[in-house]
Amino acid sequence: MRVVFLGPPGAGKGTQAKMLSSDAKLAHISTGDMLRAAVAEGSDLGKRVQSIMDSGQLVPDDLIIDIIRERIAKPDATAGYILDGFPRTVKQAEALTAMLAKQGAAIDAVVSFELDETELLSRLANRRGAESRADDDVTVQKERLRVYKEQTEPLIEFYGSRGALRKVDASGSVDQVFQGLKQAVGR
Ligand code: AMP
């Protein structure tokens, strides 16, 4: 099973991805985690992306597409995976479709975590301080949300018109959301 998680920053995608990954034995592929690891290592990639990430912008499509191409070719991804944080633009989604088509494969489900703006802002406020991420500063959070609406939200329509989209109410407790998620992916 190949699953894509979509949703604004603060919707709880990372937590749900970890839970589904252990429940369904799927690799959890988080592009944000991979990039943060590169920054922490001080690799060339890390140096290239740090300031972009700290400002709440997206790193270049070509760069992240190459990272995903390599990652999904690793042995632990053959049994299936959850893409958490990729694709984030229509260009990335088209590249993913093309990449999979070459292997005769496709994405099985795209889960959209739905949360209204008031709830989202209060969750983001709670996250400040709780996690020490450089991009959790309030100005950067707002920028991340703006970038999400502008560049990532169109993917809901993109996948909706291709019939793969499943909406999950992300406003409940972690366990409630997980139940909805399991239903959405047929587990
Ligand atoms: P995340 O942890 O998924 O919120 O990602 C943290 C940051 O990493 C984002 O704000 C972007 O700067 C960068 N990033 C992660 N995934 C992508 C992606 N698919 N495309 C572009 N930038 C990304």
PDB file of N, CA and C and ligand atoms in Angstrom, residues 7-10 13-14 30-36 49-61 63-65 68 84-89 92 127 131 133 135 140 143-144 147 151-152, ligand 1:
ATOM      1  N   GLY A   7      -2.235  17.730   4.280  1.00  0.00           N
ATOM      2  CA  GLY A   7      -2.881  18.492   5.348  1.00  0.00           C
ATOM      3  C   GLY A   7      -1.985  19.634   5.770  1.00  0.00           C
ATOM      4  N   PRO A   8      -2.579  20.661   6.355  1.00  0.00           N
ATOM      5  CA  PRO A   8      -1.802  21.834   6.752  1.00  0.00           C
ATOM      6  C   PRO A   8      -0.843  21.510   7.891  1.00  0.00           C
ATOM      7  N   PRO A   9       0.187  22.349   8.079  1.00  0.00           N
ATOM      8  CA  PRO A   9       1.079  22.154   9.216  1.00  0.00           C
ATOM      9  C   PRO A   9       0.257  22.252  10.499  1.00  0.00           C
ATOM     10  N   GLY A  10       0.428  21.318  11.418  1.00  0.00           N
ATOM     11  CA  GLY A  10      -0.327  21.361  12.670  1.00  0.00           C
ATOM     12  C   GLY A  10      -1.518  20.423  12.675  1.00  0.00           C
ATOM     13  N   LYS A  13      -0.304  15.192  10.985  1.00  0.00           N
ATOM     14  CA  LYS A  13       0.109  14.179   9.998  1.00  0.00           C
ATOM     15  C   LYS A  13       1.256  13.304  10.507  1.00  0.00           C
ATOM     16  N   GLY A  14       2.254  13.928  11.115  1.00  0.00           N
ATOM     17  CA  GLY A  14       3.438  13.184  11.563  1.00  0.00           C
ATOM     18  C   GLY A  14       3.086  12.123  12.588  1.00  0.00           C
ATOM     19  N   SER A  30       9.128  10.766   5.758  1.00  0.00           N
ATOM     20  CA  SER A  30       8.845  12.167   6.036  1.00  0.00           C
ATOM     21  C   SER A  30       9.958  13.015   5.432  1.00  0.00           C
ATOM     22  N   THR A  31       9.615  13.778   4.406  1.00  0.00           N
ATOM     23  CA  THR A  31      10.652  14.602   3.760  1.00  0.00           C
ATOM     24  C   THR A  31      11.171  15.660   4.735  1.00  0.00           C
ATOM     25  N   GLY A  32      10.285  16.179   5.602  1.00  0.00           N
ATOM     26  CA  GLY A  32      10.719  17.163   6.602  1.00  0.00           C
ATOM     27  C   GLY A  32      11.765  16.557   7.533  1.00  0.00           C
ATOM     28  N   ASP A  33      11.519  15.322   8.013  1.00  0.00           N
ATOM     29  CA  ASP A  33      12.491  14.653   8.892  1.00  0.00           C
ATOM     30  C   ASP A  33      13.813  14.410   8.155  1.00  0.00           C
ATOM     31  N   MET A  34      13.720  14.017   6.893  1.00  0.00           N
ATOM     32  CA  MET A  34      14.949  13.745   6.127  1.00  0.00           C
ATOM     33  C   MET A  34      15.773  15.022   5.961  1.00  0.00           C
ATOM     34  N   LEU A  35      15.075  16.117   5.677  1.00  0.00           N
ATOM     35  CA  LEU A  35      15.788  17.388   5.492  1.00  0.00           C
ATOM     36  C   LEU A  35      16.368  17.886   6.813  1.00  0.00           C
ATOM     37  N   ARG A  36      15.595  17.732   7.911  1.00  0.00           N
ATOM     38  CA  ARG A  36      16.122  18.150   9.223  1.00  0.00           C
ATOM     39  C   ARG A  36      17.364  17.323   9.604  1.00  0.00           C
ATOM     40  N   VAL A  49      19.598  23.661   2.233  1.00  0.00           N
ATOM     41  CA  VAL A  49      18.169  23.819   2.531  1.00  0.00           C
ATOM     42  C   VAL A  49      17.869  24.559   3.843  1.00  0.00           C
ATOM     43  N   GLN A  50      18.865  24.699   4.701  1.00  0.00           N
ATOM     44  CA  GLN A  50      18.579  25.239   6.039  1.00  0.00           C
ATOM     45  C   GLN A  50      17.836  26.576   6.034  1.00  0.00           C
ATOM     46  N   SER A  51      18.357  27.548   5.287  1.00  0.00           N
ATOM     47  CA  SER A  51      17.729  28.879   5.346  1.00  0.00           C
ATOM     48  C   SER A  51      16.334  28.860   4.717  1.00  0.00           C
ATOM     49  N   ILE A  52      16.155  28.006   3.709  1.00  0.00           N
ATOM     50  CA  ILE A  52      14.835  27.891   3.067  1.00  0.00           C
ATOM     51  C   ILE A  52      13.830  27.347   4.088  1.00  0.00           C
ATOM     52  N   MET A  53      14.241  26.299   4.800  1.00  0.00           N
ATOM     53  CA  MET A  53      13.343  25.696   5.790  1.00  0.00           C
ATOM     54  C   MET A  53      13.049  26.671   6.930  1.00  0.00           C
ATOM     55  N   ASP A  54      14.094  27.352   7.392  1.00  0.00           N
ATOM     56  CA  ASP A  54      13.906  28.282   8.511  1.00  0.00           C
ATOM     57  C   ASP A  54      12.951  29.419   8.163  1.00  0.00           C
ATOM     58  N   SER A  55      12.813  29.714   6.876  1.00  0.00           N
ATOM     59  CA  SER A  55      11.928  30.820   6.496  1.00  0.00           C
ATOM     60  C   SER A  55      10.513  30.334   6.173  1.00  0.00           C
ATOM     61  N   GLY A  56      10.299  29.024   6.190  1.00  0.00           N
ATOM     62  CA  GLY A  56       8.953  28.499   5.945  1.00  0.00           C
ATOM     63  C   GLY A  56       8.632  28.280   4.475  1.00  0.00           C
ATOM     64  N   GLN A  57       9.638  28.459   3.616  1.00  0.00           N
ATOM     65  CA  GLN A  57       9.429  28.232   2.175  1.00  0.00           C
ATOM     66  C   GLN A  57       9.635  26.760   1.838  1.00  0.00           C
ATOM     67  N   LEU A  58       9.291  26.402   0.607  1.00  0.00           N
ATOM     68  CA  LEU A  58       9.536  25.032   0.156  1.00  0.00           C
ATOM     69  C   LEU A  58      10.898  24.947  -0.519  1.00  0.00           C
ATOM     70  N   VAL A  59      11.591  23.847  -0.327  1.00  0.00           N
ATOM     71  CA  VAL A  59      12.848  23.640  -1.035  1.00  0.00           C
ATOM     72  C   VAL A  59      12.499  23.333  -2.504  1.00  0.00           C
ATOM     73  N   PRO A  60      13.457  23.522  -3.433  1.00  0.00           N
ATOM     74  CA  PRO A  60      13.141  23.352  -4.853  1.00  0.00           C
ATOM     75  C   PRO A  60      12.580  21.966  -5.194  1.00  0.00           C
ATOM     76  N   ASP A  61      11.602  21.955  -6.086  1.00  0.00           N
ATOM     77  CA  ASP A  61      10.951  20.708  -6.498  1.00  0.00           C
ATOM     78  C   ASP A  61      11.960  19.657  -6.959  1.00  0.00           C
ATOM     79  N   LEU A  63      15.014  19.121  -6.332  1.00  0.00           N
ATOM     80  CA  LEU A  63      15.808  18.580  -5.238  1.00  0.00           C
ATOM     81  C   LEU A  63      15.021  17.517  -4.456  1.00  0.00           C
ATOM     82  N   ILE A  64      13.798  17.866  -4.094  1.00  0.00           N
ATOM     83  CA  ILE A  64      13.005  16.955  -3.258  1.00  0.00           C
ATOM     84  C   ILE A  64      12.535  15.748  -4.075  1.00  0.00           C
ATOM     85  N   ILE A  65      12.297  15.953  -5.354  1.00  0.00           N
ATOM     86  CA  ILE A  65      11.889  14.831  -6.219  1.00  0.00           C
ATOM     87  C   ILE A  65      13.020  13.795  -6.302  1.00  0.00           C
ATOM     88  N   ILE A  68      13.138  11.801  -3.041  1.00  0.00           N
ATOM     89  CA  ILE A  68      12.056  10.808  -2.966  1.00  0.00           C
ATOM     90  C   ILE A  68      12.320   9.629  -3.913  1.00  0.00           C
ATOM     91  N   ASP A  84       4.751  11.396   3.989  1.00  0.00           N
ATOM     92  CA  ASP A  84       4.308  12.416   4.939  1.00  0.00           C
ATOM     93  C   ASP A  84       5.067  13.711   4.619  1.00  0.00           C
ATOM     94  N   GLY A  85       4.390  14.610   3.907  1.00  0.00           N
ATOM     95  CA  GLY A  85       5.055  15.872   3.553  1.00  0.00           C
ATOM     96  C   GLY A  85       5.510  15.930   2.099  1.00  0.00           C
ATOM     97  N   PHE A  86       5.184  14.939   1.335  1.00  0.00           N
ATOM     98  CA  PHE A  86       5.464  14.899  -0.103  1.00  0.00           C
ATOM     99  C   PHE A  86       4.309  14.180  -0.783  1.00  0.00           C
ATOM    100  N   PRO A  87       3.796  14.630  -1.901  1.00  0.00           N
ATOM    101  CA  PRO A  87       4.150  15.854  -2.616  1.00  0.00           C
ATOM    102  C   PRO A  87       3.559  17.106  -1.969  1.00  0.00           C
ATOM    103  N   ARG A  88       4.182  18.237  -2.225  1.00  0.00           N
ATOM    104  CA  ARG A  88       3.713  19.504  -1.681  1.00  0.00           C
ATOM    105  C   ARG A  88       3.370  20.506  -2.777  1.00  0.00           C
ATOM    106  N   THR A  89       3.621  20.146  -4.025  1.00  0.00           N
ATOM    107  CA  THR A  89       3.262  21.010  -5.157  1.00  0.00           C
ATOM    108  C   THR A  89       2.712  20.102  -6.259  1.00  0.00           C
ATOM    109  N   GLN A  92       5.472  18.270  -8.004  1.00  0.00           N
ATOM    110  CA  GLN A  92       5.937  17.078  -7.270  1.00  0.00           C
ATOM    111  C   GLN A  92       4.969  15.913  -7.455  1.00  0.00           C
ATOM    112  N   ARG A 127       2.139  24.134  19.820  1.00  0.00           N
ATOM    113  CA  ARG A 127       3.358  23.446  19.405  1.00  0.00           C
ATOM    114  C   ARG A 127       4.590  24.303  19.701  1.00  0.00           C
ATOM    115  N   GLU A 131       7.820  21.728  20.916  1.00  0.00           N
ATOM    116  CA  GLU A 131       8.875  21.159  20.077  1.00  0.00           C
ATOM    117  C   GLU A 131       9.814  22.311  19.768  1.00  0.00           C
ATOM    118  N   ARG A 133      11.542  23.507  17.149  1.00  0.00           N
ATOM    119  CA  ARG A 133      11.881  23.556  15.732  1.00  0.00           C
ATOM    120  C   ARG A 133      12.056  25.012  15.334  1.00  0.00           C
ATOM    121  N   ASP A 135      11.444  26.371  12.714  1.00  0.00           N
ATOM    122  CA  ASP A 135      10.352  26.907  11.907  1.00  0.00           C
ATOM    123  C   ASP A 135       9.039  26.981  12.689  1.00  0.00           C
ATOM    124  N   VAL A 140       7.018  32.442  11.048  1.00  0.00           N
ATOM    125  CA  VAL A 140       7.334  31.350  10.126  1.00  0.00           C
ATOM    126  C   VAL A 140       6.134  30.403  10.004  1.00  0.00           C
ATOM    127  N   GLU A 143       3.770  31.857   7.648  1.00  0.00           N
ATOM    128  CA  GLU A 143       4.293  31.732   6.293  1.00  0.00           C
ATOM    129  C   GLU A 143       4.092  30.293   5.779  1.00  0.00           C
ATOM    130  N   ARG A 144       4.344  29.325   6.663  1.00  0.00           N
ATOM    131  CA  ARG A 144       4.155  27.928   6.265  1.00  0.00           C
ATOM    132  C   ARG A 144       2.701  27.658   5.881  1.00  0.00           C
ATOM    133  N   VAL A 147       2.049  29.302   2.487  1.00  0.00           N
ATOM    134  CA  VAL A 147       2.663  28.479   1.436  1.00  0.00           C
ATOM    135  C   VAL A 147       1.832  27.209   1.214  1.00  0.00           C
ATOM    136  N   GLN A 151       0.422  26.551  -2.411  1.00  0.00           N
ATOM    137  CA  GLN A 151       1.093  25.550  -3.254  1.00  0.00           C
ATOM    138  C   GLN A 151       0.646  24.114  -3.026  1.00  0.00           C
ATOM    139  N   THR A 152       0.195  23.797  -1.798  1.00  0.00           N
ATOM    140  CA  THR A 152      -0.115  22.390  -1.505  1.00  0.00           C
ATOM    141  C   THR A 152      -1.605  22.097  -1.560  1.00  0.00           C
TER     142      THR A 152
HETATM  143  P1  AMP B   1       7.583  19.352   7.408  1.00  0.00           P
HETATM  144  O1  AMP B   1       8.253  18.753   8.591  1.00  0.00           O
HETATM  145  O2  AMP B   1       6.950  18.340   6.515  1.00  0.00           O
HETATM  146  O3  AMP B   1       6.625  20.436   7.781  1.00  0.00           O
HETATM  147  O4  AMP B   1       8.727  20.048   6.522  1.00  0.00           O
HETATM  148  C1  AMP B   1       9.561  21.044   7.057  1.00  0.00           C
HETATM  149  C2  AMP B   1      10.146  21.893   5.926  1.00  0.00           C
HETATM  150  O5  AMP B   1      10.905  21.073   5.030  1.00  0.00           O
HETATM  151  C3  AMP B   1       9.112  22.576   5.038  1.00  0.00           C
HETATM  152  O6  AMP B   1       8.643  23.782   5.559  1.00  0.00           O
HETATM  153  C4  AMP B   1       9.924  22.776   3.753  1.00  0.00           C
HETATM  154  O7  AMP B   1      10.838  23.854   3.886  1.00  0.00           O
HETATM  155  C5  AMP B   1      10.740  21.502   3.680  1.00  0.00           C
HETATM  156  N1  AMP B   1      10.013  20.443   2.947  1.00  0.00           N
HETATM  157  C6  AMP B   1       9.563  19.254   3.441  1.00  0.00           C
HETATM  158  N2  AMP B   1       8.953  18.530   2.494  1.00  0.00           N
HETATM  159  C7  AMP B   1       9.021  19.268   1.363  1.00  0.00           C
HETATM  160  C8  AMP B   1       8.557  19.077   0.032  1.00  0.00           C
HETATM  161  N3  AMP B   1       7.895  17.962  -0.341  1.00  0.00           N
HETATM  162  N4  AMP B   1       8.797  20.069  -0.865  1.00  0.00           N
HETATM  163  C9  AMP B   1       9.459  21.178  -0.530  1.00  0.00           C
HETATM  164  N5  AMP B   1       9.910  21.437   0.697  1.00  0.00           N
HETATM  165  C10 AMP B   1       9.701  20.487   1.652  1.00  0.00           C
END
